[in-house]
Coordinates of C-alpha atoms in Angstrom, one line a residue:
X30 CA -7.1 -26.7 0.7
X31 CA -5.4 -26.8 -3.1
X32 CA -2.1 -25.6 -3.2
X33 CA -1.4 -22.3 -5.6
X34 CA 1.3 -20.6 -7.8
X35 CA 2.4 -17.1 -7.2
X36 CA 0.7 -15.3 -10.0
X37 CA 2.9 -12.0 -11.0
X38 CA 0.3 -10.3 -13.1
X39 CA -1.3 -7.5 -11.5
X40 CA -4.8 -5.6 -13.1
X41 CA -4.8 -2.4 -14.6
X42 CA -7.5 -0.9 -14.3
X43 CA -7.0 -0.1 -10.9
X44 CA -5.4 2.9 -8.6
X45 CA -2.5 2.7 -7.3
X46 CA -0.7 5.0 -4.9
X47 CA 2.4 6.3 -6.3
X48 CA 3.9 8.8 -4.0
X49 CA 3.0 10.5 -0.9
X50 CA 1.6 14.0 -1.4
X51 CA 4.8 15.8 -0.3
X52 CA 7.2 14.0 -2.5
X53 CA 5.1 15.5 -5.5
X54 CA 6.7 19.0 -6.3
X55 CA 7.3 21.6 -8.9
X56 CA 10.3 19.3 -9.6
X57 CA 10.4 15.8 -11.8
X58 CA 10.3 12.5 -10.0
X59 CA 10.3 9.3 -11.5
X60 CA 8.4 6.0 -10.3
X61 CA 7.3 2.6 -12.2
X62 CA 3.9 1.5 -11.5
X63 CA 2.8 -2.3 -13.2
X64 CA 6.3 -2.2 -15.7
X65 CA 5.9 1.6 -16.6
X66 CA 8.0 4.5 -16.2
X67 CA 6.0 7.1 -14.3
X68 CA 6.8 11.0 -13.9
X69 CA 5.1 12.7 -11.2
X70 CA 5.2 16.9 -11.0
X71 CA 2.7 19.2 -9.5
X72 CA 2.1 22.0 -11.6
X73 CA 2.3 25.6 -10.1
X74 CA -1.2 26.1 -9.2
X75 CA -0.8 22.9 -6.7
X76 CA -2.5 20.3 -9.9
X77 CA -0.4 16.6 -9.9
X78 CA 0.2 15.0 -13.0
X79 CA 1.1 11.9 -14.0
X80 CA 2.9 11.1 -17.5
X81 CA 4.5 8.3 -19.6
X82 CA 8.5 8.7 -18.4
X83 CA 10.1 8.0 -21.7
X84 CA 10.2 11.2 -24.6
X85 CA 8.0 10.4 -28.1
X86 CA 11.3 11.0 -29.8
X87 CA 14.0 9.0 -28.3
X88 CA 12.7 7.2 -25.6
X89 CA 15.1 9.3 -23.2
X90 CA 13.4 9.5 -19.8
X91 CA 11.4 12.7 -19.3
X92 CA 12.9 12.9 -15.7
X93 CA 15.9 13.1 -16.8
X94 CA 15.2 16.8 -17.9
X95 CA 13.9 19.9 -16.1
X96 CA 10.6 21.5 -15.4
X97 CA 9.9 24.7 -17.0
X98 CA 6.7 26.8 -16.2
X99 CA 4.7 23.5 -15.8
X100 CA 6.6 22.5 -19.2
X101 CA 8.1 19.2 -19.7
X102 CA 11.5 19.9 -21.8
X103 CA 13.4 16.2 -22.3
X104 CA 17.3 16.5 -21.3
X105 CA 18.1 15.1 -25.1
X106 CA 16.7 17.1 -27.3
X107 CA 14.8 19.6 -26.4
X108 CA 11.5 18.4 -26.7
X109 CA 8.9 20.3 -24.8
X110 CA 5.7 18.4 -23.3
X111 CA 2.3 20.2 -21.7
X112 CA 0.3 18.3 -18.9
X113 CA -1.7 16.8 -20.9
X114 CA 1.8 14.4 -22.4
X115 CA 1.4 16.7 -25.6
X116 CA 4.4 18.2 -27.3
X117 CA 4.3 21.9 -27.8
X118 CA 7.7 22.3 -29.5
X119 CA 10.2 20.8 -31.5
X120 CA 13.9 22.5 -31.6
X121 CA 14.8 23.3 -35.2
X122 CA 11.2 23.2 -37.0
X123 CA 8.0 25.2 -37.0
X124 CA 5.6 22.0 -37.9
X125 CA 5.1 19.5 -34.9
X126 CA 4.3 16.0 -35.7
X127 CA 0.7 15.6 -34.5
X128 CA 1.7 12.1 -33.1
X129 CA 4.3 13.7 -31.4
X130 CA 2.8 12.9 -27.5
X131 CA 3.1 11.0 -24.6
X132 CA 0.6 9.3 -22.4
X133 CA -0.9 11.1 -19.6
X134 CA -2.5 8.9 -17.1
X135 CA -5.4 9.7 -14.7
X136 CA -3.7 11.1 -11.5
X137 CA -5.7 12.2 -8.2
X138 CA -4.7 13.5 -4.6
X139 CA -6.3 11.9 -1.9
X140 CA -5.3 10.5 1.7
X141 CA -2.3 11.8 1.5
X142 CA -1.6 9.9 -1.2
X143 CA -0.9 10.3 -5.1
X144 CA -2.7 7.9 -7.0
X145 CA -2.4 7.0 -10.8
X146 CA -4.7 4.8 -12.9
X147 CA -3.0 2.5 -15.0
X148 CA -5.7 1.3 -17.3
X149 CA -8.5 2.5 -19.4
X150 CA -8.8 5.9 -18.4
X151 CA -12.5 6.0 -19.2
X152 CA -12.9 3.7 -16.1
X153 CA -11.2 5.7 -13.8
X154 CA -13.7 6.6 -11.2
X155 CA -12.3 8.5 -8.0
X156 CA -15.1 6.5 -6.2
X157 CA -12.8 3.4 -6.6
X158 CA -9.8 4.7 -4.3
X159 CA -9.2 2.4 -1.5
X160 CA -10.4 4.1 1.5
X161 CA -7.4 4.9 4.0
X162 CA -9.5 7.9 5.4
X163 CA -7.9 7.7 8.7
X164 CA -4.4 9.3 7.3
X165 CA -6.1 13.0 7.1
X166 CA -8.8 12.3 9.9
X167 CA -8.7 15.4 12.0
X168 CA -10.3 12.5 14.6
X169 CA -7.3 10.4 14.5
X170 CA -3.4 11.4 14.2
X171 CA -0.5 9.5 12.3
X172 CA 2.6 8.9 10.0
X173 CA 4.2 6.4 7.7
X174 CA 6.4 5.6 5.1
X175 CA 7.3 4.1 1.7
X176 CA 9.6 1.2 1.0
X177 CA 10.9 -0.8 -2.0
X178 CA 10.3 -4.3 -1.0
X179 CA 12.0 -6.3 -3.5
X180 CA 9.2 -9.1 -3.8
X181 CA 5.9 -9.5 -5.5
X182 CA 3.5 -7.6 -4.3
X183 CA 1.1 -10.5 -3.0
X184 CA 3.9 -11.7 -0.7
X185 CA 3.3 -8.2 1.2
X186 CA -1.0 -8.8 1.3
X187 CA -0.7 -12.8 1.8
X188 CA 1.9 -11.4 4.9
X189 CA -0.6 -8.6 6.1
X190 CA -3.3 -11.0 6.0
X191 CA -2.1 -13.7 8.0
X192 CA -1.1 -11.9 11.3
X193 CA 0.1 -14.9 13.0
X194 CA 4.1 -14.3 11.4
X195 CA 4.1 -11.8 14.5
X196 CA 4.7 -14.6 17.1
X197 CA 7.6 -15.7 15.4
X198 CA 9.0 -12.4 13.2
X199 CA 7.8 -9.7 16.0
X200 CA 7.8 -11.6 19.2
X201 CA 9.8 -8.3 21.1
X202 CA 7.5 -5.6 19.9
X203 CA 3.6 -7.2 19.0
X204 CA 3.9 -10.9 18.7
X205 CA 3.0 -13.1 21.6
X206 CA 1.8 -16.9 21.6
X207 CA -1.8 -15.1 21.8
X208 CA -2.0 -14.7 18.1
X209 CA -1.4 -18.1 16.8
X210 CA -3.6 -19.8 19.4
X211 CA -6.6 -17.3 19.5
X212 CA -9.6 -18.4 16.6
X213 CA -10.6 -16.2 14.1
X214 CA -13.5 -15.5 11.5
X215 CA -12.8 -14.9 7.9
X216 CA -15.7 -12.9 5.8
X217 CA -15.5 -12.1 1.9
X218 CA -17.6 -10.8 -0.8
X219 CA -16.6 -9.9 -4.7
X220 CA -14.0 -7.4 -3.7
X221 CA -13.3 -7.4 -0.2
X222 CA -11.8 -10.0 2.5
X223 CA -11.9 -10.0 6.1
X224 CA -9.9 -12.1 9.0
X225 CA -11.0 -11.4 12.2
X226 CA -9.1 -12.4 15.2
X227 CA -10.2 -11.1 19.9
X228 CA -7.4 -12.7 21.9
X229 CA -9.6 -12.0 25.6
X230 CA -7.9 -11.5 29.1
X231 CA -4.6 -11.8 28.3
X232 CA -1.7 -10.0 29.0
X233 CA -1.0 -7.4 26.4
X234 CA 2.6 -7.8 24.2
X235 CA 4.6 -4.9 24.8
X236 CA 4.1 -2.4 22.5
X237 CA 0.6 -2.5 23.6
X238 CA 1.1 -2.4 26.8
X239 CA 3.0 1.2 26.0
X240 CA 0.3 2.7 24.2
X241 CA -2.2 1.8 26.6
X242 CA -0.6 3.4 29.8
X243 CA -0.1 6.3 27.7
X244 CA -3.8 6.7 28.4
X245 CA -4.8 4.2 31.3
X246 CA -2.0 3.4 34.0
X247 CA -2.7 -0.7 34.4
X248 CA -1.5 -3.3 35.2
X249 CA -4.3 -5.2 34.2
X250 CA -5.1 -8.0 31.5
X251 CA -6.5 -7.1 28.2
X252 CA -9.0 -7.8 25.1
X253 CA -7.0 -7.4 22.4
X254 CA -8.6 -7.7 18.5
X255 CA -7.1 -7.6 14.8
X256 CA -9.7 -6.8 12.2
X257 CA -8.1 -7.0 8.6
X258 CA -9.7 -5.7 5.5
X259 CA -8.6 -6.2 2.3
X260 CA -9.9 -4.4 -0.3
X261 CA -8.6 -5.0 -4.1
X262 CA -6.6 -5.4 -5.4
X263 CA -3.8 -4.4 -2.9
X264 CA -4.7 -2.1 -0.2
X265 CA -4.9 -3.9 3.7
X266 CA -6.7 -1.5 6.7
X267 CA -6.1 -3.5 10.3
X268 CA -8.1 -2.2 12.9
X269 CA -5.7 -3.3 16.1
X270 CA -5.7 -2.2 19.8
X271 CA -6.6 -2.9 23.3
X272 CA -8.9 -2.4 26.2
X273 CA -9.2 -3.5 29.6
X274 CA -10.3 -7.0 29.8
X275 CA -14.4 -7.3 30.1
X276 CA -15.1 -3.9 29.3
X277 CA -17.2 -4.2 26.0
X278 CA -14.3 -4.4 23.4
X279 CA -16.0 -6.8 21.6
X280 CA -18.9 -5.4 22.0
X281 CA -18.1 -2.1 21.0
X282 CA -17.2 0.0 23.5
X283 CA -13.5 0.6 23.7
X284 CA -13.5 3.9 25.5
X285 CA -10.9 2.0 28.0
X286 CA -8.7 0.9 25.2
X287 CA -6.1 2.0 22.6
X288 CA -7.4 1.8 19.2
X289 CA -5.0 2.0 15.6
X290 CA -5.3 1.4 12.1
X291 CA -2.3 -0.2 10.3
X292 CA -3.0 1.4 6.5
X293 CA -1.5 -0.6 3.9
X294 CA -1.3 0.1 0.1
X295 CA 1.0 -1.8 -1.9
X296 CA 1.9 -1.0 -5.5
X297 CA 3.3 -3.5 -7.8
X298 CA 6.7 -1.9 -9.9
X299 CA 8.0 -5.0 -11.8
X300 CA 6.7 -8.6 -11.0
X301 CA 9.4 -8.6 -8.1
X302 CA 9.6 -5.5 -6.6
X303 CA 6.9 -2.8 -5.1
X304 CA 6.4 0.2 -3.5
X305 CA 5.0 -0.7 0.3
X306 CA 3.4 2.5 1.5
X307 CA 2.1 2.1 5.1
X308 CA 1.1 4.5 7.6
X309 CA -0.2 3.9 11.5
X310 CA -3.2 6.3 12.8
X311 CA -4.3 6.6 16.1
X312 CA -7.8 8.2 18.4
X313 CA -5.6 9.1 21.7
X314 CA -3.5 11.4 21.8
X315 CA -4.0 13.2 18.6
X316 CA -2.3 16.2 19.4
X317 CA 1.1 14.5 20.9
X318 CA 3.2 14.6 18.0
X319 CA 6.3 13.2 20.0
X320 CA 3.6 10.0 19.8
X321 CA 3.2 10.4 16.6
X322 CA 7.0 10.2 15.8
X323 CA 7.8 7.2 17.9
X324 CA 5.2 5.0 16.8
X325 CA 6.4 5.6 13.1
X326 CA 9.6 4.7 13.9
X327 CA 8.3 1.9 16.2
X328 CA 6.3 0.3 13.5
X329 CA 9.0 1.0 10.8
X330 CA 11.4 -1.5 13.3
X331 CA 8.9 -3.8 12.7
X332 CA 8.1 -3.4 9.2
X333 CA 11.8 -3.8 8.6
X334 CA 11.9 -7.2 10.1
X335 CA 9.2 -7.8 7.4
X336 CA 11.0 -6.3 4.7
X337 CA 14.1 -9.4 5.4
X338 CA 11.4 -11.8 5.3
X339 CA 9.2 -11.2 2.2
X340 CA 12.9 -10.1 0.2
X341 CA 14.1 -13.8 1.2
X342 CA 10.8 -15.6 0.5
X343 CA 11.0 -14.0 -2.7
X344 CA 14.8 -15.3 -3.2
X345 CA 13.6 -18.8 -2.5
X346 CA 10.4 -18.3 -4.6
X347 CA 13.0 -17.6 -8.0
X348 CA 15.2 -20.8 -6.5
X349 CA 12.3 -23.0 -6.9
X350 CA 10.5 -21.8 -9.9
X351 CA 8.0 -25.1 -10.0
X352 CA 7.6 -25.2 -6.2
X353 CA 3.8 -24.7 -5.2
X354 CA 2.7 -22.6 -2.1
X355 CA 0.1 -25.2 0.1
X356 CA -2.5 -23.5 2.5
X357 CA -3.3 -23.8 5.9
X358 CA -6.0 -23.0 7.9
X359 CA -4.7 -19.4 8.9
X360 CA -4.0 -18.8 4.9
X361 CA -7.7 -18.2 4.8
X362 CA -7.4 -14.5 4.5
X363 CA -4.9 -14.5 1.8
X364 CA -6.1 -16.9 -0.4
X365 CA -9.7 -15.2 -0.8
X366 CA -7.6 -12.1 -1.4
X367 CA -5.5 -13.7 -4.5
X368 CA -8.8 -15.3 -5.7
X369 CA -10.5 -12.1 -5.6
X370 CA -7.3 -10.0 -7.6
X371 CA -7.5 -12.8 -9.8
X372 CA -10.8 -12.3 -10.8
X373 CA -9.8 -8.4 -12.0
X374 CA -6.7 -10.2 -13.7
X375 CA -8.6 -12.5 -15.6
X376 CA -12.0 -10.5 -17.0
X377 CA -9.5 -7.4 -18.3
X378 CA -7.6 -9.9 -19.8
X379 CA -11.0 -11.2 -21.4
X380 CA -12.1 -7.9 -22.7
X381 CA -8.4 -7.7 -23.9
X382 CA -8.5 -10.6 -26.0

């Protein structure tokens, strides 16, 4: 395989999650999303918006002023901004300068999440949201959380893509030797990617072999599978669990078996830092909330041993700016994903041109 650069542009005309849906309230909070200041409020009647962080008139960040009535007013000078980013009053004057606004970006509520579309807002189809169904499933149950990972945002796919880092970065928790032996099957189309990896009759690593007696007391071995989906340009679903060895896992059936999704959405802020929103839902136990709770903490253990790796990477990455990355065999996954992101990168910057 040919070896590749990182590439730290990221396309526009894309969502992107932004916040979860309960850190959106009648209050101002600030994010950057692809190098642009962001303020997130949720109007009165429950409505999120989404506006250009910086006033029309100095520049002073809007969230660094106060809410008012679903009214914008900028901690400078006064300024006063409506939902839609225009302004509505000027201190001292009677006439407002017609140009007087700021941008107002498509913004929608869904899984859980906030998302905001950076780019042409006439492309901005709801139909386009990565789907991470499984966070409001009443069929499955769940929790995550957001972190600040300060890396590119491809270091966080390329990582979610290749699962076999867990032997060596997770070996307590999810990693056994399992994962970088067993074969897998990669799959891709125009915007999606998909590694697929059954480690059969083994025994299960340890986390797994927690959640299972939660539902079947074994001692047993187990099929155990990883099915990643990427789906652009940022957004990683892996279907994960275990069943009973020879039971029709593979097959299908895993009615004795522990099933999860891992949802991943990652959201580029600069070229070297991102917001890494992640959540883990499960089918069992829906209703156990004490379940719920430990396996968000669980996984955020895990997560944070990935957080020290991609943040380092990333340090050695701006030590050796003309070092190329080279691919193996299990980089299969990522590299269709970068080719496919590049492909969005490279026709909006056509149409820009």
């Amino acid at each position: 395989m040919q070896s590749f650069t990182i590439n730290e542009s990221f396309p526009m005309n894309a969502w992107y999650a932004a916040a979860w849906d309960f850190e959106v309230k009648n209050t101002l909070l600030h994010r950057k999303v692809c190098n642009k200041p962001i303020l997130l409020y949720r109007k009165k009647d429950g409505t999120p918006v989404a506006l250009e962080d910086a006033c029309w008139h100095r520049l002073l960040p809007l969230s660094k002023g106060k809410l008012k009535n679903d009214t914008v007013i900028c901690g400078y000078h006064g300024l006063e901004y409506n939902s839609d980013g225009r302004c509505t009053h000027m201190p001292s004057q009677e006439t407002i300068n017609p140009s007087a606004c700021v941008r107002a970006y498509p913004v929608v509520q869904k899984y859980r999440y906030v998302w905001v579309w950076m780019g042409n807002p006439a492309l901005a189809d709801v139909a386009k949201i990565p789907d991470l169904h499984w966070n409001d499933d009443p069929d499955w149950a769940g929790d995550g959380k957001m972190i600040e990972v300060k890396c590119n945002y491809r270091l966080v796919v390329d990582n979610l893509m290749d699962l076999t880092h867990e032997t060596f970065v997770h070996s307590e928790s999810i990693g056994d030797e399992h994962v970088t032996e067993a074969p897998f099957d990669v799959f891709h189309d125009e915007n999606t990617a998909t590694v697929s990896r059954w480690m059969l009759g083994i025994d299960p690593p340890p986390f797994w072999k927690s959640q299972l007696n939660k539902k079947i007391k074994t001692d047993e071995k187990v099929d155990r599978w990883q099915i990643i989906n990427f789906q652009a340009p940022c957004t990683v679903t892996i279907d994960v669990g275990v069943a009973l060895a020879g039971t029709g896992a593979p097959e299908g059936d895993r009615s004795q078996g522990v099933n999860g999704y891992v949802l991943n959405t990652i959201t580029p802020m600069t070229s070297q830092t991102c917001m890494y929103f992640w959540a883990f839902s499960r089918n069992y136990n829906v209703k156990d909330q004490s379940n719920t709770t430990e396996l968000r903490d669980g996984v955020s253990r895990i997560f944070f041993q990935d957080e020290l790796i991609l943040e380092a990477q990333q340090i050695a990455i701006n030590e050796n700016p003309n070092r190329e990355f080279y691919n193996l065999n299990i980089d299969a996954g990522a590299m269709w994903s970068r080719r496919i992101t590049d492909k969005m990168v490279e026709a909006e910057q056509q149409k820009n041109q």
